[in-house]
Amino acid sequence: MPDRFDLPADFRWGAATAAYQIEGAVEEDGRGPSVWDVFAARPGAVRDGHTGAVACDHYHRYPEDIALMRGLGLDGYRFSVSWPRVLPTGAGAVNGAGLAFYDRLVDALLDAGITPLPTLFHWDLPQALEDEGGWLNRDTAYRFAEYATVMADRLGDRVPAWITLNEPFVHTVYGYALGTHAPGRTLMFEALPAAHHQLLAHGLAASVLHDRGLLAMLSNNLTPVEPASPSAEDTAAAEAYDALHNRLFTDPVLLGRYPDLSALGVPDDIFGAVHPGDIDLIHTPGLDGLGLNFYNPTRVAAPTGPGLPFDLVDIPDVPHTAFGWPVVPEALHRLLLNLRDLYGKALPPITITENGCSVTEDTVPDRPRIDFMAAHLDALARAVADGVDIRGYYTWSLLDNFEWAEGLFSQRFGLVHVDFATQRRTPKASYAWYRDLIAAHRARSLPH
Ligand code: BGC
Ligand code: BGC
């Protein structure tokens, strides 16, 4: 595997995390409950009954974690803000002690020479808003804009660029359609108003950020979709899935229209959720950067029975991660070129805001992770050579953490191993590899 890549001198290297996955301290300093606290407490919801109550205890150990980032030589750190830490019931009075945590975090990052890249929503909705319908309730979008205002007013003097939402596709499908993530609703396609309300929230928050001279990004989980065969049936199924997974979350923002969802049985107004003027609210603010979270391509076949209009099938003959996800680095190259061809001038600069893999029995010599990162960076560098504007790469993840429904131990994604009993952090081989890669890139990029 190559350990050097032809990337622009100002290419930015980062690592990513999310609040509920690392912070812990769920009852500290006035934080309110989130949907994930409530969901994880349900018997059977999370593997081994784990919760994020302690997770990596990052709330207390952030100085040590920033020292690890500094050791890597990161340019940027992507984290998420816990909405219920700042606004315990999602709206109303600000919890000063909760907000102060992010103030300290941002200052400590800046002291370490690391640019903070916050995500405002990475799935931990305040439970009080879920009690009012969560993302199925249009009002949640307006509460989100108020929360964005609080954050931008407090940190905007030090934080230039913001990600509004993380992966509205995954949150809608796992949280509202299938129920395997919080809030555990099983609405199938009737979950899609939750997608529209998240996109509306994105648009409203992007306007808030722009009004303050700040940059707005959106992180989407995108996957190149391939039909299982060239047959008309498999091709139609693949197009239906592509509309749901990819275009639903990117077309309205970049093109100002929804894709055709009729193959899914979803009406144009998404069951009445789309009001006149909404598309403008989503599209007009514009997007300063597209965050791309990439894990794997998806192979789709025509359905074999009643139910969904597509079947997701495995991609055999390639390696799979501990999660069972196919490892196809070339798919990242293909996806980046597809985005360029599909959106043309409407496509803003791209930042890879997540990419990584879980490794079984993950220990310090994590060779499979190094191979995964190297192969994906090679694919990324080829897309740059093909003219795609890609500004940075944030690996998922800095630390082993609370992997949602999979709990703490089964899917370790970190460059740093975390012993959850002692909170001891041990850098893995991938940590040293990434550190050396960043240092070498910087050395080559210095003027001679
Ligand atoms: C996707 C991942 C996503 C995961 C949700 C997978 O099928 O490929 O990108 O994070 O589902 O747990
Ligand atoms: C999410 C992360 C998650 C990762 C691995 C992404 O879908 O944004 O929170 O840990 O994939 O499943």
Short mmCIF file of C-alpha atoms and ligand atoms in Angstrom, two decimals:
data_model
loop_
_atom_site.label_atom_id
_atom_site.label_comp_id
_atom_site.label_asym_id
_atom_site.label_seq_id
_atom_site.Cartn_x
_atom_site.Cartn_y
_atom_site.Cartn_z
CA MET A 1 0.00 0.00 0.00
CA PRO A 2 1.29 3.49 -0.77
CA ASP A 3 2.07 5.72 2.18
CA ARG A 4 2.30 8.93 0.22
CA PHE A 5 -0.37 10.51 -1.93
CA ASP A 6 -0.29 13.31 -4.40
CA LEU A 7 -2.53 15.82 -2.67
CA PRO A 8 -2.55 19.64 -2.67
CA ALA A 9 -0.22 21.38 -0.24
CA ASP A 10 -3.15 22.86 1.69
CA PHE A 11 -5.02 19.55 1.95
CA ARG A 12 -6.36 19.24 5.51
CA TRP A 13 -5.92 16.18 7.71
CA GLY A 14 -8.39 15.46 10.47
CA ALA A 15 -10.20 12.99 12.67
CA ALA A 16 -13.86 12.83 13.63
CA THR A 17 -16.00 11.88 16.63
CA ALA A 18 -19.55 12.53 17.87
CA ALA A 19 -20.84 13.73 21.23
CA TYR A 20 -22.95 10.78 22.37
CA GLN A 21 -20.31 8.33 21.19
CA ILE A 22 -17.48 9.77 23.31
CA GLU A 23 -18.52 12.36 25.90
CA GLY A 24 -20.28 10.40 28.66
CA ALA A 25 -21.23 12.70 31.58
CA VAL A 26 -24.85 12.44 30.53
CA GLU A 27 -26.20 13.78 33.81
CA GLU A 28 -23.53 16.33 34.49
CA ASP A 29 -23.72 20.11 34.60
CA GLY A 30 -27.39 20.28 33.72
CA ARG A 31 -27.42 18.22 30.49
CA GLY A 32 -30.92 17.07 29.56
CA PRO A 33 -31.73 13.58 28.30
CA SER A 34 -31.38 12.81 24.60
CA VAL A 35 -33.20 10.21 22.53
CA TRP A 36 -30.11 8.02 22.76
CA ASP A 37 -30.19 7.93 26.58
CA VAL A 38 -33.80 6.81 26.46
CA PHE A 39 -33.34 4.35 23.58
CA ALA A 40 -30.20 2.73 25.03
CA ALA A 41 -32.04 2.10 28.31
CA ARG A 42 -34.60 -0.10 26.49
CA PRO A 43 -33.80 -3.77 27.04
CA GLY A 44 -32.40 -5.29 23.85
CA ALA A 45 -31.95 -1.99 22.01
CA VAL A 46 -28.14 -1.94 22.23
CA ARG A 47 -25.80 -4.94 22.19
CA ASP A 48 -24.84 -6.08 25.71
CA GLY A 49 -27.07 -3.37 27.21
CA HIS A 50 -24.35 -0.77 26.75
CA THR A 51 -25.11 2.96 26.82
CA GLY A 52 -23.17 6.16 26.23
CA ALA A 53 -23.44 7.13 29.90
CA VAL A 54 -19.66 7.05 30.27
CA ALA A 55 -18.39 6.11 26.78
CA CYS A 56 -14.83 7.54 26.50
CA ASP A 57 -15.41 10.00 29.35
CA HIS A 58 -14.21 12.65 26.92
CA TYR A 59 -16.17 15.31 28.81
CA HIS A 60 -13.49 15.05 31.52
CA ARG A 61 -10.56 13.70 29.51
CA TYR A 62 -10.65 16.09 26.56
CA PRO A 63 -7.20 17.56 27.36
CA GLU A 64 -5.67 14.09 27.04
CA ASP A 65 -7.59 13.52 23.81
CA ILE A 66 -6.42 16.82 22.38
CA ALA A 67 -2.86 15.82 23.25
CA LEU A 68 -3.42 12.69 21.16
CA MET A 69 -4.67 14.86 18.27
CA ARG A 70 -1.66 17.09 18.58
CA GLY A 71 0.54 14.00 18.51
CA LEU A 72 -1.05 13.08 15.18
CA GLY A 73 -0.40 16.55 13.84
CA LEU A 74 -4.05 17.08 12.86
CA ASP A 75 -5.10 20.25 11.05
CA GLY A 76 -8.74 19.82 12.05
CA TYR A 77 -10.96 17.98 14.49
CA ARG A 78 -14.58 17.22 13.73
CA PHE A 79 -16.72 16.76 16.85
CA SER A 80 -20.42 17.21 17.51
CA VAL A 81 -22.20 19.40 19.99
CA SER A 82 -24.73 17.72 22.25
CA TRP A 83 -27.90 19.76 21.75
CA PRO A 84 -29.37 18.67 25.14
CA ARG A 85 -26.18 19.75 26.90
CA VAL A 86 -26.68 23.28 25.61
CA LEU A 87 -30.49 23.36 25.64
CA PRO A 88 -31.63 20.61 28.05
CA THR A 89 -35.20 20.59 26.72
CA GLY A 90 -34.21 21.53 23.17
CA ALA A 91 -35.51 25.07 23.42
CA GLY A 92 -35.80 27.92 25.89
CA ALA A 93 -33.13 28.73 28.45
CA VAL A 94 -29.51 28.02 27.59
CA ASN A 95 -27.57 25.83 30.02
CA GLY A 96 -24.47 27.95 30.58
CA ALA A 97 -22.46 25.12 32.12
CA GLY A 98 -23.07 22.89 29.10
CA LEU A 99 -22.21 25.62 26.63
CA ALA A 100 -19.03 26.35 28.62
CA PHE A 101 -17.75 22.84 27.88
CA TYR A 102 -17.65 23.60 24.15
CA ASP A 103 -16.01 26.93 24.87
CA ARG A 104 -13.21 25.14 26.74
CA LEU A 105 -12.93 22.48 24.05
CA VAL A 106 -12.64 25.03 21.25
CA ASP A 107 -10.05 27.09 23.11
CA ALA A 108 -7.98 24.00 23.92
CA LEU A 109 -8.10 22.92 20.26
CA LEU A 110 -7.01 26.35 19.07
CA ASP A 111 -4.17 26.35 21.62
CA ALA A 112 -3.05 23.03 20.09
CA GLY A 113 -3.14 24.54 16.60
CA ILE A 114 -6.16 22.45 15.56
CA THR A 115 -9.16 23.97 13.76
CA PRO A 116 -12.46 22.93 15.36
CA LEU A 117 -15.12 21.66 12.91
CA PRO A 118 -18.33 21.22 14.90
CA THR A 119 -21.39 19.28 13.79
CA LEU A 120 -24.57 20.65 15.31
CA PHE A 121 -26.60 17.45 15.13
CA HIS A 122 -25.18 13.94 15.25
CA TRP A 123 -28.37 12.08 16.23
CA ASP A 124 -28.75 12.97 19.93
CA LEU A 125 -32.00 14.95 19.81
CA PRO A 126 -33.20 16.34 23.15
CA GLN A 127 -35.81 13.86 24.41
CA ALA A 128 -38.20 16.73 25.16
CA LEU A 129 -38.37 17.44 21.43
CA GLU A 130 -38.87 13.76 20.64
CA ASP A 131 -41.83 13.84 23.04
CA GLU A 132 -43.33 16.46 20.69
CA GLY A 133 -42.76 14.24 17.64
CA GLY A 134 -39.03 14.68 17.09
CA TRP A 135 -38.07 15.11 13.43
CA LEU A 136 -41.60 14.16 12.38
CA ASN A 137 -42.63 17.52 13.83
CA ARG A 138 -41.91 20.47 11.57
CA ASP A 139 -41.31 22.70 14.61
CA THR A 140 -38.11 20.78 15.37
CA ALA A 141 -36.51 22.45 12.32
CA TYR A 142 -37.20 25.87 13.85
CA ARG A 143 -35.92 24.78 17.27
CA PHE A 144 -32.74 23.65 15.48
CA ALA A 145 -32.30 27.09 13.90
CA GLU A 146 -32.57 28.67 17.39
CA TYR A 147 -29.99 26.23 18.72
CA ALA A 148 -27.71 27.02 15.76
CA THR A 149 -28.06 30.70 16.66
CA VAL A 150 -26.96 30.05 20.24
CA MET A 151 -23.91 28.11 19.08
CA ALA A 152 -22.89 30.50 16.32
CA ASP A 153 -23.21 33.50 18.62
CA ARG A 154 -21.07 31.85 21.26
CA LEU A 155 -18.33 30.20 19.17
CA GLY A 156 -18.53 31.97 15.80
CA ASP A 157 -15.67 34.30 16.78
CA ARG A 158 -13.35 31.25 16.84
CA VAL A 159 -15.04 28.66 14.61
CA PRO A 160 -15.25 29.55 10.91
CA ALA A 161 -16.98 26.48 9.41
CA TRP A 162 -19.84 24.37 10.72
CA ILE A 163 -21.57 21.14 9.75
CA THR A 164 -25.31 21.36 10.34
CA LEU A 165 -26.36 17.69 10.28
CA ASN A 166 -24.67 14.32 10.23
CA GLU A 167 -26.11 11.78 7.79
CA PRO A 168 -29.81 12.59 7.68
CA PHE A 169 -30.20 9.40 5.58
CA VAL A 170 -28.89 7.10 8.30
CA HIS A 171 -30.77 8.95 11.03
CA THR A 172 -34.05 8.81 9.11
CA VAL A 173 -33.77 5.19 8.04
CA TYR A 174 -32.29 3.62 11.16
CA GLY A 175 -34.06 5.92 13.63
CA TYR A 176 -37.47 6.43 12.06
CA ALA A 177 -38.00 3.77 9.36
CA LEU A 178 -36.39 0.61 10.78
CA GLY A 179 -36.12 1.45 14.48
CA THR A 180 -32.63 0.05 15.06
CA HIS A 181 -31.36 3.46 16.24
CA ALA A 182 -32.99 6.07 18.48
CA PRO A 183 -35.76 7.08 18.59
CA GLY A 184 -36.69 3.55 17.51
CA ARG A 185 -39.64 4.30 15.24
CA THR A 186 -40.62 1.76 12.55
CA LEU A 187 -42.48 3.86 10.00
CA MET A 188 -40.84 2.56 6.81
CA PHE A 189 -41.38 5.13 4.03
CA GLU A 190 -43.68 7.18 6.22
CA ALA A 191 -40.49 8.13 8.05
CA LEU A 192 -39.59 10.45 5.17
CA PRO A 193 -41.15 13.60 6.62
CA ALA A 194 -38.33 13.30 9.18
CA ALA A 195 -35.89 13.61 6.28
CA HIS A 196 -37.62 16.71 4.93
CA HIS A 197 -37.69 18.36 8.34
CA GLN A 198 -33.97 17.69 8.80
CA LEU A 199 -33.25 19.24 5.40
CA LEU A 200 -35.41 22.23 6.35
CA ALA A 201 -33.44 22.48 9.60
CA HIS A 202 -30.23 22.42 7.59
CA GLY A 203 -31.43 25.28 5.37
CA LEU A 204 -32.62 27.42 8.26
CA ALA A 205 -29.37 26.87 10.15
CA ALA A 206 -27.27 27.57 7.05
CA SER A 207 -28.97 30.98 6.85
CA VAL A 208 -28.21 31.63 10.51
CA LEU A 209 -24.54 30.79 9.89
CA HIS A 210 -24.31 32.88 6.73
CA ASP A 211 -25.89 35.88 8.45
CA ARG A 212 -22.93 35.73 10.82
CA GLY A 213 -20.31 35.32 8.09
CA LEU A 214 -19.77 31.63 8.86
CA LEU A 215 -19.55 28.69 6.45
CA ALA A 216 -22.21 25.97 6.35
CA MET A 217 -21.60 22.36 5.41
CA LEU A 218 -23.74 19.22 5.46
CA SER A 219 -22.32 15.72 6.02
CA ASN A 220 -24.08 13.05 3.98
CA ASN A 221 -23.53 9.32 4.01
CA LEU A 222 -23.25 8.63 0.29
CA THR A 223 -22.84 5.30 -1.43
CA PRO A 224 -22.34 4.46 -5.09
CA VAL A 225 -25.19 2.15 -6.00
CA GLU A 226 -24.67 -0.65 -8.51
CA PRO A 227 -27.32 -2.98 -9.94
CA ALA A 228 -26.71 -6.68 -9.26
CA SER A 229 -27.09 -7.33 -13.00
CA PRO A 230 -27.71 -5.23 -16.12
CA SER A 231 -31.36 -6.39 -16.21
CA ALA A 232 -34.05 -3.71 -16.41
CA GLU A 233 -35.50 -4.88 -13.07
CA ASP A 234 -32.21 -4.67 -11.17
CA THR A 235 -31.41 -1.32 -12.78
CA ALA A 236 -34.78 0.12 -11.76
CA ALA A 237 -34.31 -1.16 -8.21
CA ALA A 238 -30.84 0.40 -8.07
CA GLU A 239 -32.21 3.75 -9.27
CA ALA A 240 -34.93 3.68 -6.61
CA TYR A 241 -32.36 2.98 -3.92
CA ASP A 242 -30.00 5.67 -5.22
CA ALA A 243 -32.83 8.22 -5.03
CA LEU A 244 -33.52 7.25 -1.41
CA HIS A 245 -29.97 6.96 -0.08
CA ASN A 246 -28.16 9.65 -2.05
CA ARG A 247 -30.25 12.03 -4.13
CA LEU A 248 -32.95 12.68 -1.53
CA PHE A 249 -30.35 14.32 0.70
CA THR A 250 -28.20 16.09 -1.88
CA ASP A 251 -30.49 17.16 -4.78
CA PRO A 252 -32.69 19.56 -2.76
CA VAL A 253 -29.62 21.26 -1.26
CA LEU A 254 -27.57 21.53 -4.45
CA LEU A 255 -30.24 21.60 -7.19
CA GLY A 256 -33.30 22.93 -5.39
CA ARG A 257 -35.56 19.97 -6.12
CA TYR A 258 -36.37 16.55 -4.78
CA PRO A 259 -35.61 13.46 -6.88
CA ASP A 260 -38.53 11.39 -8.18
CA LEU A 261 -39.54 9.12 -5.31
CA SER A 262 -42.56 7.58 -7.01
CA ALA A 263 -40.88 4.15 -7.32
CA LEU A 264 -40.89 4.10 -3.52
CA GLY A 265 -44.56 5.02 -3.38
CA VAL A 266 -43.69 8.39 -1.85
CA PRO A 267 -45.75 11.36 -3.10
CA ASP A 268 -44.01 14.52 -4.36
CA ASP A 269 -44.94 16.47 -1.23
CA ILE A 270 -43.55 13.66 0.97
CA PHE A 271 -46.88 12.90 2.67
CA GLY A 272 -47.75 16.57 3.03
CA ALA A 273 -44.49 17.54 4.75
CA VAL A 274 -43.20 19.78 1.94
CA HIS A 275 -44.87 23.18 2.19
CA PRO A 276 -44.70 25.86 -0.51
CA GLY A 277 -41.39 27.71 -0.21
CA ASP A 278 -39.60 24.93 1.70
CA ILE A 279 -37.34 24.02 -1.20
CA ASP A 280 -36.12 27.61 -1.37
CA LEU A 281 -35.38 27.59 2.34
CA ILE A 282 -33.27 24.45 1.80
CA HIS A 283 -31.57 25.50 -1.45
CA THR A 284 -31.16 29.27 -1.41
CA PRO A 285 -28.65 29.57 1.45
CA GLY A 286 -26.21 27.54 -0.65
CA LEU A 287 -23.67 25.05 0.62
CA ASP A 288 -20.06 26.04 1.25
CA GLY A 289 -18.81 22.49 1.41
CA LEU A 290 -20.23 19.01 1.00
CA GLY A 291 -19.19 16.67 3.79
CA LEU A 292 -18.91 13.15 2.47
CA ASN A 293 -19.00 10.19 4.83
CA PHE A 294 -17.91 7.13 2.90
CA TYR A 295 -17.88 3.53 4.09
CA ASN A 296 -18.95 1.23 1.28
CA PRO A 297 -20.75 0.86 -2.06
CA THR A 298 -24.19 -0.78 -2.23
CA ARG A 299 -25.32 -3.51 -4.62
CA VAL A 300 -29.03 -3.63 -5.30
CA ALA A 301 -31.29 -6.24 -6.90
CA ALA A 302 -34.97 -6.26 -7.79
CA PRO A 303 -37.11 -7.40 -4.86
CA THR A 304 -37.87 -11.10 -4.65
CA GLY A 305 -41.13 -10.64 -2.76
CA PRO A 306 -43.60 -8.01 -1.64
CA GLY A 307 -42.43 -5.12 0.52
CA LEU A 308 -39.54 -2.88 -0.43
CA PRO A 309 -38.94 -2.02 -4.10
CA PHE A 310 -35.29 -3.14 -3.80
CA ASP A 311 -33.14 -5.82 -2.16
CA LEU A 312 -29.70 -4.94 -0.82
CA VAL A 313 -27.32 -7.77 -1.66
CA ASP A 314 -23.76 -8.52 -0.62
CA ILE A 315 -20.74 -7.83 -2.78
CA PRO A 316 -18.86 -11.13 -2.71
CA ASP A 317 -15.17 -11.65 -3.45
CA VAL A 318 -13.99 -8.50 -1.67
CA PRO A 319 -12.78 -8.14 1.93
CA HIS A 320 -15.39 -7.18 4.53
CA THR A 321 -14.96 -5.15 7.71
CA ALA A 322 -15.92 -6.47 11.14
CA PHE A 323 -19.34 -4.92 10.50
CA GLY A 324 -19.65 -7.03 7.33
CA TRP A 325 -19.36 -4.00 5.06
CA PRO A 326 -17.62 -4.65 1.73
CA VAL A 327 -14.26 -2.92 1.29
CA VAL A 328 -14.15 -1.42 -2.22
CA PRO A 329 -11.85 1.62 -2.26
CA GLU A 330 -12.39 2.12 -6.00
CA ALA A 331 -16.02 2.88 -5.14
CA LEU A 332 -14.89 6.10 -3.45
CA HIS A 333 -13.17 7.20 -6.65
CA ARG A 334 -16.30 6.34 -8.64
CA LEU A 335 -18.56 8.17 -6.17
CA LEU A 336 -16.46 11.34 -6.33
CA LEU A 337 -16.50 11.34 -10.13
CA ASN A 338 -20.25 10.65 -10.14
CA LEU A 339 -20.80 13.68 -7.90
CA ARG A 340 -18.74 15.86 -10.21
CA ASP A 341 -20.63 14.64 -13.29
CA LEU A 342 -24.08 14.78 -11.70
CA TYR A 343 -23.88 18.18 -10.00
CA GLY A 344 -21.32 19.99 -12.15
CA LYS A 345 -20.98 23.63 -11.13
CA ALA A 346 -23.55 23.16 -8.35
CA LEU A 347 -21.10 20.93 -6.47
CA PRO A 348 -19.20 22.82 -3.75
CA PRO A 349 -15.76 21.67 -2.56
CA ILE A 350 -15.88 18.27 -0.90
CA THR A 351 -14.39 17.28 2.44
CA ILE A 352 -14.34 13.63 3.46
CA THR A 353 -15.85 14.06 6.93
CA GLU A 354 -15.79 10.33 7.79
CA ASN A 355 -14.01 7.27 6.44
CA GLY A 356 -12.74 4.32 8.37
CA CYS A 357 -13.46 0.76 9.38
CA SER A 358 -14.12 -1.44 12.35
CA VAL A 359 -11.71 -4.28 12.91
CA THR A 360 -12.53 -7.46 14.84
CA GLU A 361 -10.45 -8.09 17.97
CA ASP A 362 -9.02 -4.66 17.39
CA THR A 363 -5.66 -4.36 19.03
CA VAL A 364 -2.66 -2.21 18.67
CA PRO A 365 -1.25 -3.77 15.46
CA ASP A 366 -4.34 -2.87 13.38
CA ARG A 367 -2.93 -3.60 9.93
CA PRO A 368 -6.36 -3.92 8.24
CA ARG A 369 -7.18 -0.31 9.20
CA ILE A 370 -3.93 0.97 7.68
CA ASP A 371 -4.67 -0.91 4.47
CA PHE A 372 -8.22 0.48 4.44
CA MET A 373 -7.11 4.08 4.93
CA ALA A 374 -4.24 3.84 2.44
CA ALA A 375 -6.44 2.35 -0.27
CA HIS A 376 -9.16 4.97 0.25
CA LEU A 377 -6.65 7.83 0.26
CA ASP A 378 -5.24 6.45 -2.97
CA ALA A 379 -8.77 6.48 -4.48
CA LEU A 380 -9.26 10.02 -3.20
CA ALA A 381 -5.96 11.22 -4.66
CA ARG A 382 -6.94 9.77 -8.04
CA ALA A 383 -10.21 11.73 -7.89
CA VAL A 384 -8.22 14.90 -7.12
CA ALA A 385 -6.05 14.15 -10.15
CA ASP A 386 -9.27 13.78 -12.16
CA GLY A 387 -10.22 17.31 -11.18
CA VAL A 388 -12.55 16.83 -8.19
CA ASP A 389 -12.09 19.60 -5.60
CA ILE A 390 -11.46 17.76 -2.32
CA ARG A 391 -10.18 19.81 0.58
CA GLY A 392 -9.59 17.38 3.42
CA TYR A 393 -9.93 13.94 4.99
CA TYR A 394 -11.27 13.27 8.50
CA THR A 395 -10.84 9.68 9.57
CA TRP A 396 -13.55 7.94 11.57
CA SER A 397 -12.55 7.77 14.30
CA LEU A 398 -9.99 9.25 16.67
CA LEU A 399 -11.02 6.88 19.48
CA ASP A 400 -12.80 3.56 19.87
CA ASN A 401 -16.24 4.68 21.03
CA PHE A 402 -19.92 3.90 21.61
CA GLU A 403 -20.89 2.43 18.24
CA TRP A 404 -24.66 3.06 18.52
CA ALA A 405 -26.69 -0.18 18.46
CA GLU A 406 -23.46 -2.19 18.53
CA GLY A 407 -22.40 -0.87 21.93
CA LEU A 408 -18.86 -0.37 23.15
CA PHE A 409 -16.85 -3.49 22.40
CA SER A 410 -17.92 -5.13 19.17
CA GLN A 411 -17.07 -2.52 16.53
CA ARG A 412 -13.90 -0.57 17.24
CA PHE A 413 -13.23 2.23 14.75
CA GLY A 414 -10.49 4.16 16.59
CA LEU A 415 -6.91 5.00 15.72
CA VAL A 416 -6.58 4.96 19.50
CA HIS A 417 -7.67 1.91 21.51
CA VAL A 418 -9.82 2.67 24.55
CA ASP A 419 -10.02 0.25 27.48
CA PHE A 420 -13.52 1.12 28.65
CA ALA A 421 -12.90 -0.31 32.15
CA THR A 422 -9.91 1.91 32.89
CA GLN A 423 -10.29 4.62 30.20
CA ARG A 424 -6.69 3.96 29.24
CA ARG A 425 -5.92 5.16 25.72
CA THR A 426 -3.35 3.27 23.61
CA PRO A 427 -2.46 4.49 20.12
CA LYS A 428 -2.70 1.70 17.53
CA ALA A 429 -0.35 1.14 14.60
CA SER A 430 -2.72 3.15 12.41
CA TYR A 431 -2.13 6.16 14.69
CA ALA A 432 1.61 6.06 14.00
CA TRP A 433 0.99 5.47 10.30
CA TYR A 434 -1.38 8.45 10.01
CA ARG A 435 0.98 10.67 12.03
CA ASP A 436 3.88 9.83 9.71
CA LEU A 437 1.71 10.31 6.62
CA ILE A 438 0.65 13.79 7.77
CA ALA A 439 4.22 14.74 8.65
CA ALA A 440 5.53 13.54 5.28
CA HIS A 441 2.81 15.43 3.41
CA ARG A 442 3.70 18.58 5.27
CA ALA A 443 7.44 18.16 4.68
CA ARG A 444 6.88 17.75 0.93
CA SER A 445 4.55 20.75 0.85
CA LEU A 446 7.04 23.19 2.41
CA PRO A 447 8.54 25.63 -0.03
CA HIS A 448 12.04 24.51 -1.00
C1 BGC B 1 -23.61 2.13 5.99
C2 BGC B 1 -22.76 2.94 6.92
C3 BGC B 1 -23.61 3.41 8.08
C4 BGC B 1 -24.25 2.24 8.78
C5 BGC B 1 -25.13 2.66 9.92
C6 BGC B 1 -24.21 0.98 6.74
O1 BGC B 1 -24.98 0.20 5.91
O2 BGC B 1 -22.86 1.70 4.92
O3 BGC B 1 -22.19 4.00 6.27
O4 BGC B 1 -22.83 4.10 9.00
O5 BGC B 1 -24.97 1.45 7.84
O6 BGC B 1 -24.77 1.97 11.08
C1 BGC B 2 -21.79 7.66 11.68
C2 BGC B 2 -20.93 7.38 12.87
C3 BGC B 2 -20.74 5.89 13.02
C4 BGC B 2 -20.03 5.38 11.79
C5 BGC B 2 -19.81 3.89 11.81
C6 BGC B 2 -21.48 6.82 10.47
O1 BGC B 2 -22.68 6.42 9.88
O2 BGC B 2 -21.81 9.03 11.38
O3 BGC B 2 -21.54 7.95 14.00
O4 BGC B 2 -20.03 5.57 14.18
O5 BGC B 2 -20.77 5.66 10.64
O6 BGC B 2 -21.01 3.18 11.86
#
